[in-house]
PDB file of C-alpha atoms and ligand atoms in Angstrom:
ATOM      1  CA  UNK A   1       0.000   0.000   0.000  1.00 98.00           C
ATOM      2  CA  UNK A   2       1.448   3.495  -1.387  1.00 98.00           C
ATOM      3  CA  UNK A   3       0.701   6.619   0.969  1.00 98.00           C
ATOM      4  CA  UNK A   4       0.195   9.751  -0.719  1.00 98.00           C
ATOM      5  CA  UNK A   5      -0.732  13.418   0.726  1.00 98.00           C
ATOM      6  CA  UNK A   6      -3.582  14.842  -0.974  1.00 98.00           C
ATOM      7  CA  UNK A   7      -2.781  18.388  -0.308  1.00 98.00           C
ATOM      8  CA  UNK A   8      -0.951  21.551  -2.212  1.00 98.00           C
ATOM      9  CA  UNK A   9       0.234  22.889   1.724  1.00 98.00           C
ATOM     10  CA  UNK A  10       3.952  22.414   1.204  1.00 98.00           C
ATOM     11  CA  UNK A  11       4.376  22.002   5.088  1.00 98.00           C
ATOM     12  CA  UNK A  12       2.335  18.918   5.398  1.00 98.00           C
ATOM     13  CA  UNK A  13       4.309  18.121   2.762  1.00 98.00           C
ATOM     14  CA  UNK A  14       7.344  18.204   4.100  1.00 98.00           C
ATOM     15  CA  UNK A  15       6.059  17.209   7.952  1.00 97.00           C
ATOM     16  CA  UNK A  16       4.291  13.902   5.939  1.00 97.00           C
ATOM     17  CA  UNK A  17       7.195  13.322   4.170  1.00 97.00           C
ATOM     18  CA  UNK A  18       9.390  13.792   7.477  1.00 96.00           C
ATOM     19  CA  UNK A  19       7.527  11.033   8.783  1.00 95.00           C
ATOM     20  CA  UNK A  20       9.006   8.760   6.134  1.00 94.00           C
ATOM     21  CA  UNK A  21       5.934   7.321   5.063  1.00 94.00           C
ATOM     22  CA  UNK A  22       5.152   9.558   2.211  1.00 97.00           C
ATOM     23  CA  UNK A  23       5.029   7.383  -1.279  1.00 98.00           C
ATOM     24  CA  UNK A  24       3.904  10.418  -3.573  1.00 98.00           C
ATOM     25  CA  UNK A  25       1.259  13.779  -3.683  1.00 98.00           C
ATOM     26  CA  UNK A  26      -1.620  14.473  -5.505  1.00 98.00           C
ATOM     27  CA  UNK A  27      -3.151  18.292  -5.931  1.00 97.00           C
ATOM     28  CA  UNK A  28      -5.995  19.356  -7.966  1.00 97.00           C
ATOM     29  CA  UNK A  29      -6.931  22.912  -8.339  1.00 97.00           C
ATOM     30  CA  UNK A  30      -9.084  23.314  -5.568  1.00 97.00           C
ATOM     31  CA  UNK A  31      -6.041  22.195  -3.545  1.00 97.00           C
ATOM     32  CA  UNK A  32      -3.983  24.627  -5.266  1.00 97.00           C
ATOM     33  CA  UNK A  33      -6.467  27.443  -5.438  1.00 97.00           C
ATOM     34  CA  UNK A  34      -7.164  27.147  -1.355  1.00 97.00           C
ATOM     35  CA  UNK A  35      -2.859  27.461  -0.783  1.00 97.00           C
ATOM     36  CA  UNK A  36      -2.954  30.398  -3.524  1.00 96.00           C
ATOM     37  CA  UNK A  37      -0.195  29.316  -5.456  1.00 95.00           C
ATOM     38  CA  UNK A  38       0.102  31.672  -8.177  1.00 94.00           C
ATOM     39  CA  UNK A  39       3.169  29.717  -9.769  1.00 97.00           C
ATOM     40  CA  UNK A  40       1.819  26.401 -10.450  1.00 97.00           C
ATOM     41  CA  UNK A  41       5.200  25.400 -12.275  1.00 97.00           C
ATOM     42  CA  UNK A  42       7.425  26.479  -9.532  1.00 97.00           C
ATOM     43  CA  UNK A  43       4.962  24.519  -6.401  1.00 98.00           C
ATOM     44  CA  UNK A  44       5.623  21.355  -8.496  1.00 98.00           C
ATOM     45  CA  UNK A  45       9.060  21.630  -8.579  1.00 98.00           C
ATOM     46  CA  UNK A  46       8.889  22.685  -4.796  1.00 98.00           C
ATOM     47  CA  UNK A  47       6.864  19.484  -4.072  1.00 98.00           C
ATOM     48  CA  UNK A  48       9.203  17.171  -6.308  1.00 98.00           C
ATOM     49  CA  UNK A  49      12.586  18.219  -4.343  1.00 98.00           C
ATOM     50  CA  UNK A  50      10.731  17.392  -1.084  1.00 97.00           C
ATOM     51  CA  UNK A  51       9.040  13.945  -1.796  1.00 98.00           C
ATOM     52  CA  UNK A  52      10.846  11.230  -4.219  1.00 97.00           C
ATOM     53  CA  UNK A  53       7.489   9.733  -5.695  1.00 98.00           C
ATOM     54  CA  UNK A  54       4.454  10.252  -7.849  1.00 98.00           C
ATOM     55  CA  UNK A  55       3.588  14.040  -7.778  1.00 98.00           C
ATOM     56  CA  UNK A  56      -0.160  14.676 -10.048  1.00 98.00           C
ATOM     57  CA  UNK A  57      -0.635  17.196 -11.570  1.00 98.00           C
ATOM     58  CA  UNK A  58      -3.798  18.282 -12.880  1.00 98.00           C
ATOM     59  CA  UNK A  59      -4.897  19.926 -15.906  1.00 98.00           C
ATOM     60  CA  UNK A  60      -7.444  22.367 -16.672  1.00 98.00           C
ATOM     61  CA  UNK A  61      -8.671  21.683 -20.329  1.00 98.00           C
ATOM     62  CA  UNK A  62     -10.937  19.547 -21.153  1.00 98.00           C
ATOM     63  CA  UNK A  63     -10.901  19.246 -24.904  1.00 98.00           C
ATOM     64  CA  UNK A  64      -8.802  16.467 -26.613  1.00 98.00           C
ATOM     65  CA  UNK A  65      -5.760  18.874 -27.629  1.00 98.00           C
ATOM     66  CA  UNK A  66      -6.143  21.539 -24.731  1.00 98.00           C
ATOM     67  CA  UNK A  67      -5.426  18.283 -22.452  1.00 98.00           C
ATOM     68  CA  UNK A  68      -2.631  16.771 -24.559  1.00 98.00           C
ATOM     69  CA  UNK A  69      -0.646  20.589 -24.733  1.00 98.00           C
ATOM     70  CA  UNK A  70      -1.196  21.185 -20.772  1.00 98.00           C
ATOM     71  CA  UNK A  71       0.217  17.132 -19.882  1.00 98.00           C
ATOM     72  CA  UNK A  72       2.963  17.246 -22.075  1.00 98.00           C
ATOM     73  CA  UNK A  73       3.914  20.490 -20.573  1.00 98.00           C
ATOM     74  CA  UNK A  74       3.670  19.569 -17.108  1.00 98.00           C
ATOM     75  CA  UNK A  75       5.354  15.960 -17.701  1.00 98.00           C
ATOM     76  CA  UNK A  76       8.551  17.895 -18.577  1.00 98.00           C
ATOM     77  CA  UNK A  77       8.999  19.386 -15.505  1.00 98.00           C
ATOM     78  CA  UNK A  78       9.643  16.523 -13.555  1.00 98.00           C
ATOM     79  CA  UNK A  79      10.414  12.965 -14.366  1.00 98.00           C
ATOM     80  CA  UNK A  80       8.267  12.353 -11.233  1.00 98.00           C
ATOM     81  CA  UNK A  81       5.281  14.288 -12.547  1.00 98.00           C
ATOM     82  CA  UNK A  82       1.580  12.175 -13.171  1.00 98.00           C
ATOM     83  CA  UNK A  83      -0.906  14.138 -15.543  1.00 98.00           C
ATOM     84  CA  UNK A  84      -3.918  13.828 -13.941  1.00 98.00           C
ATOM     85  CA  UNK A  85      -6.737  13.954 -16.197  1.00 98.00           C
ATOM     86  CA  UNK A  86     -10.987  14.130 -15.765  1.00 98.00           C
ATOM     87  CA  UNK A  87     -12.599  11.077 -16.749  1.00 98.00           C
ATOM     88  CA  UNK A  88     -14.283  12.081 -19.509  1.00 98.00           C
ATOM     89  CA  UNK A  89     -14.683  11.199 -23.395  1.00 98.00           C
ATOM     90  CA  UNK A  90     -11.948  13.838 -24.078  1.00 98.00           C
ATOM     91  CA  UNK A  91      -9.775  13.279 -21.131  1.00 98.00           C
ATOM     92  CA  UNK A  92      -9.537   9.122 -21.758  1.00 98.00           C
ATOM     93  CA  UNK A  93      -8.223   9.631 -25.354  1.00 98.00           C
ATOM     94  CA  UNK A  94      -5.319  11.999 -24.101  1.00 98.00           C
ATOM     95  CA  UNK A  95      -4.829   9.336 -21.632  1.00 98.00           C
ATOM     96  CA  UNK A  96      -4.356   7.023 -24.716  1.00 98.00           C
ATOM     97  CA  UNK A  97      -2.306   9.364 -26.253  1.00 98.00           C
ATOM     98  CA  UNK A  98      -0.117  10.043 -23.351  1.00 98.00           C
ATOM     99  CA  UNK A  99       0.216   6.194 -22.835  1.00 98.00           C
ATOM    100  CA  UNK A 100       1.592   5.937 -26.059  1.00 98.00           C
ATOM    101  CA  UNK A 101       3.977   8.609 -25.333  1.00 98.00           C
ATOM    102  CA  UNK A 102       5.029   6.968 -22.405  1.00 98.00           C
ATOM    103  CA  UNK A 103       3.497   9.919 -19.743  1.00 98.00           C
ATOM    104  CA  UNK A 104       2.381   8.461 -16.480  1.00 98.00           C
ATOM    105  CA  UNK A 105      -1.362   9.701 -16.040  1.00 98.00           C
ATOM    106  CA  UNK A 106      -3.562   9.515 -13.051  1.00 98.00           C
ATOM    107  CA  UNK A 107      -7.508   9.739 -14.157  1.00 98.00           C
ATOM    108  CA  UNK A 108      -9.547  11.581 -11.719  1.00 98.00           C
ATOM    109  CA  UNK A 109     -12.834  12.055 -11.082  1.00 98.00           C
ATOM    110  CA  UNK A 110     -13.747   8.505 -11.106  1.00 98.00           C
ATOM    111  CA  UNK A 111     -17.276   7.289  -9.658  1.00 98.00           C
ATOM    112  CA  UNK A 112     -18.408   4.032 -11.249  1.00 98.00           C
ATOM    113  CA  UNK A 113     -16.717   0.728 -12.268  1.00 98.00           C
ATOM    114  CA  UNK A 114     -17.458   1.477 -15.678  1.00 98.00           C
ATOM    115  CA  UNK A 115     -15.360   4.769 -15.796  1.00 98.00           C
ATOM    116  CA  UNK A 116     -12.568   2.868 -14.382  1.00 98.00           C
ATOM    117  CA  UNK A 117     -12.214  -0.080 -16.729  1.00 98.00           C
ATOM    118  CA  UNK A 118     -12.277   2.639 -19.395  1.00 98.00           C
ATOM    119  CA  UNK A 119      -9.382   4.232 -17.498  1.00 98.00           C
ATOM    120  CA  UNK A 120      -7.565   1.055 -17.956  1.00 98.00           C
ATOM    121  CA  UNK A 121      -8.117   0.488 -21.442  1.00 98.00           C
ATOM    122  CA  UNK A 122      -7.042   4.233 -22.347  1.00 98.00           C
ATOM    123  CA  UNK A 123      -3.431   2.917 -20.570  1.00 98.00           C
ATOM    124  CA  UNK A 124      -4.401   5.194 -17.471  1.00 98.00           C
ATOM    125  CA  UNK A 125      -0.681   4.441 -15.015  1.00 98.00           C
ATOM    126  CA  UNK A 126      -3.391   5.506 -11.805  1.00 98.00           C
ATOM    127  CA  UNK A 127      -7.408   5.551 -11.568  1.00 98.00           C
ATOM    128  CA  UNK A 128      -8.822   7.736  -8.788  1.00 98.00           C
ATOM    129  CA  UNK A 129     -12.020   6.586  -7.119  1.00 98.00           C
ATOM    130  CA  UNK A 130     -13.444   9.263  -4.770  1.00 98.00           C
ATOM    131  CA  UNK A 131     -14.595   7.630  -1.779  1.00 98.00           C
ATOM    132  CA  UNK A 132     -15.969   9.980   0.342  1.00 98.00           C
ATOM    133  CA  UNK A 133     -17.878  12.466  -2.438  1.00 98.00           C
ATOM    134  CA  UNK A 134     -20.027   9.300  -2.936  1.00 98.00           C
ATOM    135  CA  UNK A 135     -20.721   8.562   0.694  1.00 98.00           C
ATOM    136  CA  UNK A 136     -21.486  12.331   0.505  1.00 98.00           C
ATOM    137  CA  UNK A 137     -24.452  11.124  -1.086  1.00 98.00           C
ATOM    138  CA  UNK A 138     -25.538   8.547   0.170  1.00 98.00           C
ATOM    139  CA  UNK A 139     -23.249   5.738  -2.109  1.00 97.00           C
ATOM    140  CA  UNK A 140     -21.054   3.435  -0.600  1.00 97.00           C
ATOM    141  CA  UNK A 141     -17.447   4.409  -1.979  1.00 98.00           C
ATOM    142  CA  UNK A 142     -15.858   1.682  -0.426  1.00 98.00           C
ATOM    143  CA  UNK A 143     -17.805  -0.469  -2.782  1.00 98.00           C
ATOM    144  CA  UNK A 144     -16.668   0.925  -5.866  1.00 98.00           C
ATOM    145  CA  UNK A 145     -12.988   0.062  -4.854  1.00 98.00           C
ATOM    146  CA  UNK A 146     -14.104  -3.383  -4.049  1.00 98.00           C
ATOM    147  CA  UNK A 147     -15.605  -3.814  -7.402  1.00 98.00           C
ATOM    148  CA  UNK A 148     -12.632  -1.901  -9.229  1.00 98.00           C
ATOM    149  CA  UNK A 149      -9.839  -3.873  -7.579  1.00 98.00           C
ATOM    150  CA  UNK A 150     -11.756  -6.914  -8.722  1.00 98.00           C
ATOM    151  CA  UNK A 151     -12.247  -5.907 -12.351  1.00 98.00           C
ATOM    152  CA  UNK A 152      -8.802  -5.297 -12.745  1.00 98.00           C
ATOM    153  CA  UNK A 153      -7.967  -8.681 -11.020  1.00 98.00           C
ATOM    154  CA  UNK A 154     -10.488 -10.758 -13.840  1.00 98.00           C
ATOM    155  CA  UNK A 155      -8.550  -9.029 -16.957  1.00 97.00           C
ATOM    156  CA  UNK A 156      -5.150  -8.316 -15.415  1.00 97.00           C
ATOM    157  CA  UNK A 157      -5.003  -4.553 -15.892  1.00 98.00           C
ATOM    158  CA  UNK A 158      -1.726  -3.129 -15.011  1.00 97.00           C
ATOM    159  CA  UNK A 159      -3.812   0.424 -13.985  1.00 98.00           C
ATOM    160  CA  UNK A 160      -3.111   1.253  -9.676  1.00 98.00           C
ATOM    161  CA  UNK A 161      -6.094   1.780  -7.827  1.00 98.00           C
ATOM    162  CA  UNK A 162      -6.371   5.060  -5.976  1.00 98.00           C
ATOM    163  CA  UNK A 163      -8.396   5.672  -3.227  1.00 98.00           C
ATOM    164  CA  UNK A 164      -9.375   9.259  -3.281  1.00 98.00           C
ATOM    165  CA  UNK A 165     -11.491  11.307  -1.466  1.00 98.00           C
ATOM    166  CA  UNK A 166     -10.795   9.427   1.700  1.00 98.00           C
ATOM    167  CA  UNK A 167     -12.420  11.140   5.062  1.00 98.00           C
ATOM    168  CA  UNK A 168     -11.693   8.866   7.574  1.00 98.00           C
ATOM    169  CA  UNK A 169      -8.734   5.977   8.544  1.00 98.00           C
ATOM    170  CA  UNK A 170     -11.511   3.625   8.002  1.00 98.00           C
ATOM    171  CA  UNK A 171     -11.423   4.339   4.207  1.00 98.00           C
ATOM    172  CA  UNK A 172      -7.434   3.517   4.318  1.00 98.00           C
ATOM    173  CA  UNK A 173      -8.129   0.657   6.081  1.00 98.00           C
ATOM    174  CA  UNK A 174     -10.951  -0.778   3.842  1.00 98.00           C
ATOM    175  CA  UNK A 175      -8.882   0.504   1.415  1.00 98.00           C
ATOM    176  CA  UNK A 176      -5.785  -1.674   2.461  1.00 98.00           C
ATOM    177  CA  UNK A 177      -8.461  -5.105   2.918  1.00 98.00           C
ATOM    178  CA  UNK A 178      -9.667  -4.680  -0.505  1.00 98.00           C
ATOM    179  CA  UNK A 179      -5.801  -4.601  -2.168  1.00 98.00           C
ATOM    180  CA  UNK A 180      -6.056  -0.998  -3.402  1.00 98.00           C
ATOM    181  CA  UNK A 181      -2.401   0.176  -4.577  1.00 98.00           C
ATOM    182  CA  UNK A 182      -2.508   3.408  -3.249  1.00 98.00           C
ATOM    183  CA  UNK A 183      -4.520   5.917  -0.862  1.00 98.00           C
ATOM    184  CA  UNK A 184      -4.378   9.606  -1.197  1.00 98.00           C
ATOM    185  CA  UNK A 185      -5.365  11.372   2.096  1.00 98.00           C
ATOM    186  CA  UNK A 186      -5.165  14.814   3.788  1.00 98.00           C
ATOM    187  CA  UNK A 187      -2.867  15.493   6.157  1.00 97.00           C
ATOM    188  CA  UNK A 188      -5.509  15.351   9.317  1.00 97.00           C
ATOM    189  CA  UNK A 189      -6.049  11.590   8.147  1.00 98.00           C
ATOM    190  CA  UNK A 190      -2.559  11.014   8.253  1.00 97.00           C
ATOM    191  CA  UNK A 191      -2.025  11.721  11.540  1.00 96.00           C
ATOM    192  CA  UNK A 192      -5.256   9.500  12.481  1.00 97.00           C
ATOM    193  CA  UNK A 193      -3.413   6.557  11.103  1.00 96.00           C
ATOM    194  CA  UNK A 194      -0.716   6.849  13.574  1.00 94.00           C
ATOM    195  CA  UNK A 195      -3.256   8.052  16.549  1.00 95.00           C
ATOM    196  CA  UNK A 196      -4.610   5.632  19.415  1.00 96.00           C
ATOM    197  CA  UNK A 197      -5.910   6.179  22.765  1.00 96.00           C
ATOM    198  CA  UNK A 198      -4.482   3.364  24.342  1.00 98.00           C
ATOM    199  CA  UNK A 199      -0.969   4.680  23.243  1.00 98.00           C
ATOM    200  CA  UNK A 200      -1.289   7.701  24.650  1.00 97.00           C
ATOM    201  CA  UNK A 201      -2.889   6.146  27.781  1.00 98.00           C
ATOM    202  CA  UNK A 202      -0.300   3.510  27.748  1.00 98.00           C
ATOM    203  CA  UNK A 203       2.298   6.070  26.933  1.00 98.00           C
ATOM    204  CA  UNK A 204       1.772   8.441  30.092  1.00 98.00           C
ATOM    205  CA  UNK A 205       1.583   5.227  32.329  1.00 98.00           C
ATOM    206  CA  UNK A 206       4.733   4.158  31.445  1.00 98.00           C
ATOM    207  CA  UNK A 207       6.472   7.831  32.045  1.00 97.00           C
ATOM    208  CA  UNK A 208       4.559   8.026  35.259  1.00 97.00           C
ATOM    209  CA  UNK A 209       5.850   5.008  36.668  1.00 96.00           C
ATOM    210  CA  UNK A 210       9.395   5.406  35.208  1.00 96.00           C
ATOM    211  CA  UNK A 211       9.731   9.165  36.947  1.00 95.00           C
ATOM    212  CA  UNK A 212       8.585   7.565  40.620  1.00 95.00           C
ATOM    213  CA  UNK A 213      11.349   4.823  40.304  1.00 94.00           C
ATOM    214  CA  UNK A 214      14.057   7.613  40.089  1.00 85.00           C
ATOM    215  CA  UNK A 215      12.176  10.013  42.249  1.00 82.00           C
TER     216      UNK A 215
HETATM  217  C1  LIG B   1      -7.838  13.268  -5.440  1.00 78.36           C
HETATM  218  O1  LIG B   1      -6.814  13.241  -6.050  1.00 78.36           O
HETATM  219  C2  LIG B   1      -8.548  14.481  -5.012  1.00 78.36           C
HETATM  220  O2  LIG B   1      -7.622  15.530  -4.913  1.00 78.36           O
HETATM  221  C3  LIG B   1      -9.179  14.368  -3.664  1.00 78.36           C
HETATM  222  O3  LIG B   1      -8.939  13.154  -3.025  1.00 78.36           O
HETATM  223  C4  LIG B   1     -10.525  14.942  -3.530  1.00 78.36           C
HETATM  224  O4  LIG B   1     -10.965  14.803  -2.210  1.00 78.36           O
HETATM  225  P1  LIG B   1     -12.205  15.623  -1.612  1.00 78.36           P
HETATM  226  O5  LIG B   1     -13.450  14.927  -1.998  1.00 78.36           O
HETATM  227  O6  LIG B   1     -11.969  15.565  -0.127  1.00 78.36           O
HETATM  228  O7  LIG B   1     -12.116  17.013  -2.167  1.00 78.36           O
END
């Protein structure tokens, strides 16, 4: 299972990435718009010379060639950078096109097994089911992995499953049941993962005890 920060904050960045866990990042341009990075160019290559990993990077056309111009220019910033593109009729034969090209692409946006065997087919490197926008409505995202991860298993489709959208460590560890490839999560999530009561109750006992010995 691949960890990545879904975030554009380049101090979670660096604090994820400080607890060596961090596999890769993923932005969109909400992410980016909320950190008000004017210089889009210039936070990638901030992000890539802090984490080693698959950094996506999403474009803002969606028309065949408008998508094809913005991914090729991104994917020669960084030999770490992942086009992310929307999944839709426009955006999966880019994806094709970048496949053929050999430009990693992660295809975002994904809600429905359908959408993500097309992803595969196009040659998509990443697919990115959003978890937590379907529970939003009353879907159960967790299933959509489960029946993604299995598609892919019946026709042996090289494409990663990632879990987007996640909300809760419950989601990662579905996530991690279900043989999902990667999980993209904010920062707050990450620190769940490493949170539990009993450590911290456990934790305090143990200091407690160890300052009356040498009292
Ligand atoms: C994925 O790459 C997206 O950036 C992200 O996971 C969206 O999550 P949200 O539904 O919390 O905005």
């Amino acid at each position: 299972m691949k960890i990545f920060i879904d975030t554009a904050n380049l101090n979670e960045i660096k604090e994820a990435a400080d607890m060596g866990l961090l596999d890769g990042v993923t932005t969109n341009p909400s992410l980016v718009a909320k950190e008000g990075h004017k210089d889009f160019k210039s936070m990638l290559e901030k992000i890539c010379s802090i984490v080693d990993g698959d950094i996506s990077a999403e474009v803002v056309s969606t028309d065949y060639e408008g998508i094809v111009k913005e991914g090729r220019e991104l994917a020669k910033i960084h030999k770490n950078i992942v086009v992310k593109v929307p999944l839709i009729k426009e955006g999966l034969k880019a994806v094709k096109t970048f496949s053929s090209e050999g430009i990693k692409t992660n295809v975002t946006l994904c809600f429905s097994p359908s959408q993500a065997l097309l992803a595969a087919k196009a040659g998509a490197y990443l697919v990115s089911p959003f978890v937590g926008r379907l529970d939003d409505i009353s879907y159960n995202g967790m299933e959509l992995i489960s029946q993604i991860v299995q598609i892919y298993g019946n026709y042996d489709y090289q494409t990663q499953v990632l879990v987007a959208s996640i909300r809760h460590p419950i989601h990662f560890v579905e996530s991690c049941l279900m043989g999902a490839d990667v999980c993209t999560m904010p920062f707050k999530v990450i620190e769940q993962l490493a949170k539990h009561p009993l450590t911290d109750i456990g934790l305090e006992k143990f200091l407690d005890d160890w300052k009356k010995l040498n009292k």
